[in-house]
mmCIF file of C-alpha atoms and ligand atoms in Angstrom:
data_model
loop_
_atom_site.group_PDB
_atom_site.id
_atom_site.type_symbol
_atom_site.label_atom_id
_atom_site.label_comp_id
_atom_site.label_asym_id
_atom_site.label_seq_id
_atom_site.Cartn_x
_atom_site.Cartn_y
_atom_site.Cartn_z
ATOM 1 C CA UNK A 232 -321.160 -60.194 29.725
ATOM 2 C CA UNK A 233 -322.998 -59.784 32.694
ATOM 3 C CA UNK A 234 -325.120 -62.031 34.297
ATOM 4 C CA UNK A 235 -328.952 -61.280 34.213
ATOM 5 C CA UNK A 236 -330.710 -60.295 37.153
ATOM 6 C CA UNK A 237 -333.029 -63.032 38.833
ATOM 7 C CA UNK A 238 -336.575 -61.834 38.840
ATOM 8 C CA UNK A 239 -336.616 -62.362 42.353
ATOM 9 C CA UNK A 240 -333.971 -59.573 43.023
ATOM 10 C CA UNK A 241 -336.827 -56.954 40.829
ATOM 11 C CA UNK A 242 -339.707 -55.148 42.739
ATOM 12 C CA UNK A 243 -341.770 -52.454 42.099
ATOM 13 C CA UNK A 244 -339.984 -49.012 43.346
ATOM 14 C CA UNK A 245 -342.763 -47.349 45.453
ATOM 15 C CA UNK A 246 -343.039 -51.069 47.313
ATOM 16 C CA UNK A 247 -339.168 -51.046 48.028
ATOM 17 C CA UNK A 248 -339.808 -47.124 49.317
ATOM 18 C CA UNK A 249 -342.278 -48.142 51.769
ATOM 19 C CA UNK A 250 -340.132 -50.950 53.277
ATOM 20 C CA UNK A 251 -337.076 -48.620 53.457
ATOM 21 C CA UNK A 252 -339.483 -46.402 55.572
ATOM 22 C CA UNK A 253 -340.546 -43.560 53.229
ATOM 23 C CA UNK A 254 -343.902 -43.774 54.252
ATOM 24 C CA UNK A 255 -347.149 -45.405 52.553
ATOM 25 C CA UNK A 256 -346.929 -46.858 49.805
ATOM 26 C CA UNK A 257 -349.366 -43.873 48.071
ATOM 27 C CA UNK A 258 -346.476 -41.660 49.910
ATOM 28 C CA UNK A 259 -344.145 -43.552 47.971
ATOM 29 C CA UNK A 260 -345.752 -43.055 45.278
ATOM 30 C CA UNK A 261 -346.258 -39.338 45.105
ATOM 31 C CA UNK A 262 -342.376 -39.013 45.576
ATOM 32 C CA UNK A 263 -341.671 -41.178 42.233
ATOM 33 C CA UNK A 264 -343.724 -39.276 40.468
ATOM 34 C CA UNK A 265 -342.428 -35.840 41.764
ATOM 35 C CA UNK A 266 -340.002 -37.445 40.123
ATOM 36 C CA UNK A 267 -337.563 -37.553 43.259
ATOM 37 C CA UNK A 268 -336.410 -40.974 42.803
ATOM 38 C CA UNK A 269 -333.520 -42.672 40.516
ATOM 39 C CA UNK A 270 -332.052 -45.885 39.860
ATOM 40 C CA UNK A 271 -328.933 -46.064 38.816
ATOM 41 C CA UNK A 272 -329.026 -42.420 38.093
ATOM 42 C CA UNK A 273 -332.110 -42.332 35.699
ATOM 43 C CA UNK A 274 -335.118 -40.626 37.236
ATOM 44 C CA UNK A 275 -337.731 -43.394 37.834
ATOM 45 C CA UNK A 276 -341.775 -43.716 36.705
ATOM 46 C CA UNK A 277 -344.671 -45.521 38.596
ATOM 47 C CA UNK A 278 -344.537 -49.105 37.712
ATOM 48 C CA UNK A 279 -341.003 -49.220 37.252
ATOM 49 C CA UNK A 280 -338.747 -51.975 39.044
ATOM 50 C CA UNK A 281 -335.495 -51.867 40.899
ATOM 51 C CA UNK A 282 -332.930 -54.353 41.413
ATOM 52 C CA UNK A 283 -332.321 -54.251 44.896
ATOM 53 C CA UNK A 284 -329.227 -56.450 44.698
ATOM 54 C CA UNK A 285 -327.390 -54.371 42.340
ATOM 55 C CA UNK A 286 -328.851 -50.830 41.483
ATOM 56 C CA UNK A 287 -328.600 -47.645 43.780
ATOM 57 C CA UNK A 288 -331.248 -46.633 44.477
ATOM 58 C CA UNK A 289 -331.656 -42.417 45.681
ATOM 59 C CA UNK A 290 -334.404 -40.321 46.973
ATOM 60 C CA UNK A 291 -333.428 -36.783 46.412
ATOM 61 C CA UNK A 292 -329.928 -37.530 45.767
ATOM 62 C CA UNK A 293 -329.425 -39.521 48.635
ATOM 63 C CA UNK A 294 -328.659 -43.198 48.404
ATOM 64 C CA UNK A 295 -330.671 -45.312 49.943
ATOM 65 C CA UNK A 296 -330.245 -49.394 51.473
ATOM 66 C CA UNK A 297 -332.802 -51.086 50.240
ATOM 67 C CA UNK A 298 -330.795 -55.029 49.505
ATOM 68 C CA UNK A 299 -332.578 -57.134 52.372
ATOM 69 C CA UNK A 300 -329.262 -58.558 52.911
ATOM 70 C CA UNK A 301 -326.999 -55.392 53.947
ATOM 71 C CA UNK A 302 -326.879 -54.923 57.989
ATOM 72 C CA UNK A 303 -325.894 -52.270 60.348
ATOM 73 C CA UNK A 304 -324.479 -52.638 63.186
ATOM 74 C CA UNK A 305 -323.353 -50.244 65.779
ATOM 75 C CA UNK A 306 -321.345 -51.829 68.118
ATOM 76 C CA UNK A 307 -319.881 -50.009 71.421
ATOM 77 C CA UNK A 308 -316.052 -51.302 71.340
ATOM 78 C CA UNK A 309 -314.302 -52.076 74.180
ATOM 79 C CA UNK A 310 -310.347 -51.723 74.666
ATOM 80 C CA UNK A 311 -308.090 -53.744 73.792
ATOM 81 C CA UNK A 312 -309.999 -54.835 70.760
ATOM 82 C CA UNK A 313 -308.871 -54.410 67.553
ATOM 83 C CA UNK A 314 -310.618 -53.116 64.580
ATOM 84 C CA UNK A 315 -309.141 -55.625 61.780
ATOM 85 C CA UNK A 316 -310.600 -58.582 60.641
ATOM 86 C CA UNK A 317 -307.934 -61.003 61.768
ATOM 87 C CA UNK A 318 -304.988 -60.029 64.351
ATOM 88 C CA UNK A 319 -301.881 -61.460 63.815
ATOM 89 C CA UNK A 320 -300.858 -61.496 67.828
ATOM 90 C CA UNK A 321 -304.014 -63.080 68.393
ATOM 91 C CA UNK A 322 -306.025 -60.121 70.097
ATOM 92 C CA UNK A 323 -309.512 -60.044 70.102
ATOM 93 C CA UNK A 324 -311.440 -58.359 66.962
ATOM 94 C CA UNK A 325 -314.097 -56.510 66.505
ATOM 95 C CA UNK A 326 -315.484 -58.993 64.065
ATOM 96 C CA UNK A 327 -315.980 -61.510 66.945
ATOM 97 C CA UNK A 328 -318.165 -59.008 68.615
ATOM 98 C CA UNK A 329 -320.930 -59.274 65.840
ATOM 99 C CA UNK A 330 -322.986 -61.948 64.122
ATOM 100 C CA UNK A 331 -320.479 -63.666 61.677
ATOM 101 C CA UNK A 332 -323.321 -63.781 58.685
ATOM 102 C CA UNK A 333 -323.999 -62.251 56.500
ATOM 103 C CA UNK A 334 -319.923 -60.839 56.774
ATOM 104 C CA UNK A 335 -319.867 -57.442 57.625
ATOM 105 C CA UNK A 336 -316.903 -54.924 57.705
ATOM 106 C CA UNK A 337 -316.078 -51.996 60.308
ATOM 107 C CA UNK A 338 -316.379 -48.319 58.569
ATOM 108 C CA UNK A 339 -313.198 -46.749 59.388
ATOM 109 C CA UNK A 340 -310.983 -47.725 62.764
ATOM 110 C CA UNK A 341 -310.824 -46.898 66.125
ATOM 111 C CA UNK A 342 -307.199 -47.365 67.924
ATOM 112 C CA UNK A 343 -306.470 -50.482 70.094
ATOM 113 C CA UNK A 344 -307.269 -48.686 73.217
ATOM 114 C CA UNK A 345 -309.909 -46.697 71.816
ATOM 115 C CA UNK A 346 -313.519 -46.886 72.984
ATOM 116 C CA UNK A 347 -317.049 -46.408 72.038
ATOM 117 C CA UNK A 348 -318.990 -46.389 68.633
ATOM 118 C CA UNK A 349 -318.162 -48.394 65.591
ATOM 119 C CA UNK A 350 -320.243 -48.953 62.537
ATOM 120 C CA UNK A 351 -320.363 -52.550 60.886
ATOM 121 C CA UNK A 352 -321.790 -53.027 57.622
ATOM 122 C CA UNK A 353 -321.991 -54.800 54.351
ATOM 123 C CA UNK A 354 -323.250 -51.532 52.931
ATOM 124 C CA UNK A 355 -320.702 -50.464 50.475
ATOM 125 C CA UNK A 356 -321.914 -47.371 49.073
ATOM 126 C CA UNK A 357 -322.760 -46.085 52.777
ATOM 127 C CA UNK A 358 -319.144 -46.992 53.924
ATOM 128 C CA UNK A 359 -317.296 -45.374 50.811
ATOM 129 C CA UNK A 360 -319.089 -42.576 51.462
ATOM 130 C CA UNK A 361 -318.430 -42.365 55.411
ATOM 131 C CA UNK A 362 -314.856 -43.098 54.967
ATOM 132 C CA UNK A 363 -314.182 -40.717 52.050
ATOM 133 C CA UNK A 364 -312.931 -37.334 53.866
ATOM 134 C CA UNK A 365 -315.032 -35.561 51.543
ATOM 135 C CA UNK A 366 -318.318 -36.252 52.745
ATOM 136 C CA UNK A 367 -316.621 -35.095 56.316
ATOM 137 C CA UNK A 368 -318.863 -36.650 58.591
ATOM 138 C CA UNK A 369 -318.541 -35.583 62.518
ATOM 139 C CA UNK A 370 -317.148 -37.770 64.922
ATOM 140 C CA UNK A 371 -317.537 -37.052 68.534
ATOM 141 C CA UNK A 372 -315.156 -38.199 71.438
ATOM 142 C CA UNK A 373 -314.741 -37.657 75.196
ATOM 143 C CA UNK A 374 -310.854 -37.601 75.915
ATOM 144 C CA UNK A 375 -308.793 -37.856 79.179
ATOM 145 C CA UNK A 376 -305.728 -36.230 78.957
ATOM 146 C CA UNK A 377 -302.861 -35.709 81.235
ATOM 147 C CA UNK A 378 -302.838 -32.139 82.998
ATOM 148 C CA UNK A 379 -305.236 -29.744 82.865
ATOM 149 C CA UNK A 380 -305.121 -27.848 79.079
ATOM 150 C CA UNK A 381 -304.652 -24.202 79.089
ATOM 151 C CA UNK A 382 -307.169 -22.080 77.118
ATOM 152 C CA UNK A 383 -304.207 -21.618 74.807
ATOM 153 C CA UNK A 384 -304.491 -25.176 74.027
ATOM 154 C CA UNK A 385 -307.645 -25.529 73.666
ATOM 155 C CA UNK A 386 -307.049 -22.778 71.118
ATOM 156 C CA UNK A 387 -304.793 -24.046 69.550
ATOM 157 C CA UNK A 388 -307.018 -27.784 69.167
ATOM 158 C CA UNK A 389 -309.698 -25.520 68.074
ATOM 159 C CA UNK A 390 -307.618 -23.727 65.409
ATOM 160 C CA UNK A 391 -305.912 -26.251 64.226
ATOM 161 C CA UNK A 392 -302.553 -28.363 65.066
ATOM 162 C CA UNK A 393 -299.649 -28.834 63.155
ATOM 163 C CA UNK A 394 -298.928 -32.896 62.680
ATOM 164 C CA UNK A 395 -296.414 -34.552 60.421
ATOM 165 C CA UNK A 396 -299.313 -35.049 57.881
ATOM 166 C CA UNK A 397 -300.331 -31.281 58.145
ATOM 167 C CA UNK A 398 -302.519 -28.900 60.212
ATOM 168 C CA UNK A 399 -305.507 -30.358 61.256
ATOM 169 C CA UNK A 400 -308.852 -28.653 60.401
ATOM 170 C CA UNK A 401 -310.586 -26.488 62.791
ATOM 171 C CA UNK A 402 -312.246 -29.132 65.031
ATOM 172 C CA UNK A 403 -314.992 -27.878 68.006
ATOM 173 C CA UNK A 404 -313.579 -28.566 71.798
ATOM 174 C CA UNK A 405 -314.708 -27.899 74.705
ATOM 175 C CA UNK A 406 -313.492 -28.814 78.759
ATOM 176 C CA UNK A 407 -316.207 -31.164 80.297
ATOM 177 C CA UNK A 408 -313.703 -31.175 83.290
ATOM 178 C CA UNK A 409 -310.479 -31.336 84.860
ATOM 179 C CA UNK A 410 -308.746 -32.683 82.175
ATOM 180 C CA UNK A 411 -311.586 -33.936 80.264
ATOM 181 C CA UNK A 412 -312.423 -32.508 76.833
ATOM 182 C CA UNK A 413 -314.851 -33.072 74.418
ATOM 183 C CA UNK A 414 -313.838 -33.122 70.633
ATOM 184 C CA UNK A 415 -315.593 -33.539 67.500
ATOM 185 C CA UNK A 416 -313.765 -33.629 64.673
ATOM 186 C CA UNK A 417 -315.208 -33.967 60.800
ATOM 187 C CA UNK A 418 -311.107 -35.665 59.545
ATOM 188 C CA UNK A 419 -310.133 -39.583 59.623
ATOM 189 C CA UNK A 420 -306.724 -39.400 60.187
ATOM 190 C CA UNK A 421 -304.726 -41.846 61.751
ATOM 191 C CA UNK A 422 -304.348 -41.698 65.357
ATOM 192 C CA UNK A 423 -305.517 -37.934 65.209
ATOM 193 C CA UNK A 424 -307.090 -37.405 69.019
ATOM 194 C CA UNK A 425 -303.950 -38.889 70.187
ATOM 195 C CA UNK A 426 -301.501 -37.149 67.952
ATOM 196 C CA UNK A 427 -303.516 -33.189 68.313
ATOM 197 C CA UNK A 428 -303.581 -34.153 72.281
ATOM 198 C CA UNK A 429 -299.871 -35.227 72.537
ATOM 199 C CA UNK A 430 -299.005 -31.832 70.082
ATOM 200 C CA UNK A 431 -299.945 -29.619 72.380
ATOM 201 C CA UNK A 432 -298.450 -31.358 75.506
ATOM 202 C CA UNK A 433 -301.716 -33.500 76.850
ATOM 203 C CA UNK A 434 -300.905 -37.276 76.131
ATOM 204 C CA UNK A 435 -304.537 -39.396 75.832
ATOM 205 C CA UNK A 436 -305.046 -41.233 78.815
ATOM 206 C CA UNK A 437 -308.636 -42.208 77.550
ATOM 207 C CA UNK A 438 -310.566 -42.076 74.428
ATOM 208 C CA UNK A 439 -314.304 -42.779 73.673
ATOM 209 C CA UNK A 440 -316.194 -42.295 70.284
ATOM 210 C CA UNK A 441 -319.323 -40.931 71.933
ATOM 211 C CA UNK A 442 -321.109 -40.250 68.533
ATOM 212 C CA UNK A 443 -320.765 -40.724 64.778
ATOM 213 C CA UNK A 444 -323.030 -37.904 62.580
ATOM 214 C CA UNK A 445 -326.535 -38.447 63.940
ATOM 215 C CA UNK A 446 -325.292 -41.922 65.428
ATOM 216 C CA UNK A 447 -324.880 -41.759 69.767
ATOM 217 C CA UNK A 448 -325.939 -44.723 72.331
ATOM 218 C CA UNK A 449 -324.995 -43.584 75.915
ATOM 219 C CA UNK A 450 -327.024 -46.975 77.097
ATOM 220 C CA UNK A 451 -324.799 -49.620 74.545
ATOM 221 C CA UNK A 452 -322.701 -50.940 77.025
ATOM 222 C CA UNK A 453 -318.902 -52.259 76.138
ATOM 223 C CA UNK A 454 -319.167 -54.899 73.846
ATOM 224 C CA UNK A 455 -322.755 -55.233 72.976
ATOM 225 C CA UNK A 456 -324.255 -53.960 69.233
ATOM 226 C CA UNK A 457 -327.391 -53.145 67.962
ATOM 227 C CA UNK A 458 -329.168 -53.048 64.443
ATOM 228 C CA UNK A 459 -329.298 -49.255 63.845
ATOM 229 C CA UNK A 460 -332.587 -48.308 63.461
ATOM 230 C CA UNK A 461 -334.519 -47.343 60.142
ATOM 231 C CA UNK A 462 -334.517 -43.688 60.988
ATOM 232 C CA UNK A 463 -331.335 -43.568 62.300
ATOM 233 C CA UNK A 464 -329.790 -45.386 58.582
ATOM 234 C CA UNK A 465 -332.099 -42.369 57.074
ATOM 235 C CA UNK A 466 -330.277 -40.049 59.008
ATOM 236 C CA UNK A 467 -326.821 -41.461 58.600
ATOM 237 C CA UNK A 468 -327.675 -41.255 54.370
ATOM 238 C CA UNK A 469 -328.956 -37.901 54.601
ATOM 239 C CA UNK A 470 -325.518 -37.152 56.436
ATOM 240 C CA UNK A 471 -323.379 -38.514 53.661
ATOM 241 C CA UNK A 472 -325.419 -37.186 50.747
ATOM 242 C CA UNK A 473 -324.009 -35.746 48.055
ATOM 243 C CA UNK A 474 -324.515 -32.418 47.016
ATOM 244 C CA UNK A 475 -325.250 -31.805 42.890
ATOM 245 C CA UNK A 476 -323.051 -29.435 41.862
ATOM 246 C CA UNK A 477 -324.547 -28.415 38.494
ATOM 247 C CA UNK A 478 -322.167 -29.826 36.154
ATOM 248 C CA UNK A 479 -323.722 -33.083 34.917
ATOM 249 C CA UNK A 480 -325.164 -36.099 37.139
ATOM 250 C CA UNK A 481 -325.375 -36.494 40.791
ATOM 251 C CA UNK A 482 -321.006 -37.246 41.559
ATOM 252 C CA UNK A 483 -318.701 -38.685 43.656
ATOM 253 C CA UNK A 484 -317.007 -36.115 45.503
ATOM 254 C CA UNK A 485 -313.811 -34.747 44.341
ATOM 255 C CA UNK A 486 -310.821 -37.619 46.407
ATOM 256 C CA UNK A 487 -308.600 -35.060 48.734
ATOM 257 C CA UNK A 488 -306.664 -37.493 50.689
ATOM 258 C CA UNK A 489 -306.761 -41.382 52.101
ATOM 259 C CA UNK A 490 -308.720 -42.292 54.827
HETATM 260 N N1 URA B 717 -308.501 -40.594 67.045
HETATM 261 C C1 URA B 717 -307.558 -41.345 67.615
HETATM 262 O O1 URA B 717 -306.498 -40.866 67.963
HETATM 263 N N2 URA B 717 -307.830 -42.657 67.795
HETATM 264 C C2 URA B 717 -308.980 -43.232 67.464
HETATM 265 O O2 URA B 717 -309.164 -44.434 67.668
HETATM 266 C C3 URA B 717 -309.961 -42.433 66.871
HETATM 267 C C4 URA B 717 -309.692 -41.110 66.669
#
């Protein structure tokens, strides 16, 4: 049986709206009865509640953070810092960079040595759908490599490279300088700057994540976070929605590969 929800946990939906930053509250209003907003799937009427512990809550198909308790962090990692929750040698985590309560989780890695722009949550939905390669959200990084790439290879990165785990989708690259490229890429594979890089004979030498979907912060310096901001969650949602495809309720994407 499951345990029944704590008044406390119930408000009105247009009130929740207005603190997630939809607008007024008689903004709020107007979109529940356009009859834009659903818990839990069901289409929701003035004076209904939400639970905004438990129940996902969507404005035109997008989910939307409303639980008082989830966080976001985006945190500017520095090397040598790793991305799992404990480290068996010891190292430095990513965890230790970040307030310790409520616990919070990175969404997706970044490599030892890797740089730049991590997400930390507790926002489950938001991180399934950021990790899931469906939702294919771009990720944006400034590489060093060795040498100076031939338009050939940069080709090549654009077109796609051949790795042990398959050809990588066409990714957008471009030569900032002398052996400095700029690559966004929409996959989550392991390792997957280095590895297209090292395929087509330009080993990393440095690697920043300069932006995640909507998500960039040229002025976090190494090691310091920041709450994202309200518009900038509403932005990172409206970049993992989900499209409807017809065929019954609002889905899960179809699951291609791991993250
Ligand atoms: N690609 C990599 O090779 N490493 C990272 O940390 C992120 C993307």
């Amino acid at each position: 049986m499951t345990e029944p929800t704590p008044d406390t946990d119930r408000e009105r939906v247009q009130k929740v709206l207005a603190r997630a930053g939809f607008g007024s509250r008689r903004r709020c209003e107007e979109l529940v009865e356009e009859g834009r907003v659903r818990v839990d799937g069901r289409v929701v009427v003035l004076g209904d509640r939400v639970d905004v512990v438990r129940s996902v809550l969507e404005v035109d198909g997008v989910p939307v953070s409303v639980d008082p308790t989830t966080v976001h962090y985006l945190l500017n990692k520095p090397a040598g810092v790793v991305t799992t929750a404990a480290d068996t040698h010891g190292r430095p985590t990513v965890l230790e960079l970040v307030p310790s309560e409520p616990r919070v989780h990175p969404v997706g890695r970044l490599d030892l040595e890797t740089e730049g722009l991590l997400l930390l949550t507790n926002d489950g939905t938001l991180t399934h759908r950021l990790t899931h390669p469906s939702f294919g959200v771009d990720k944006e990084y400034l590489v060093e490599v060795e040498g100076s790439p031939s338009r050939g290879a940069l080709r090549t990165l654009r077109e796609g490279v051949e790795l042990e785990d398959g050809r990588t989708a066409p990714a957008s690259v471009s030569l900032v300088d002398r052996g400095v490229l700029r690559i966004v890429i929409h996959e989550g594979r392991n390792r997957q700057v280095r590895r297209m890089c090292a395929a087509v004979g330009h080993p990393v030498v440095r690697l920043v994540r300069t932006r995640i979907g909507p998500l960039r912060d040229p002025n976090l310096r190494p090691g310091a976070w920041r709450p994202l901001e309200l518009a900038e969650l509403r932005e990172l949602e409206q970049a993992v929605q989900v499209v409807p495809t017809g065929d019954g309720p609002v889905g899960e994407p179809a699951a291609d590969e791991g993250v």
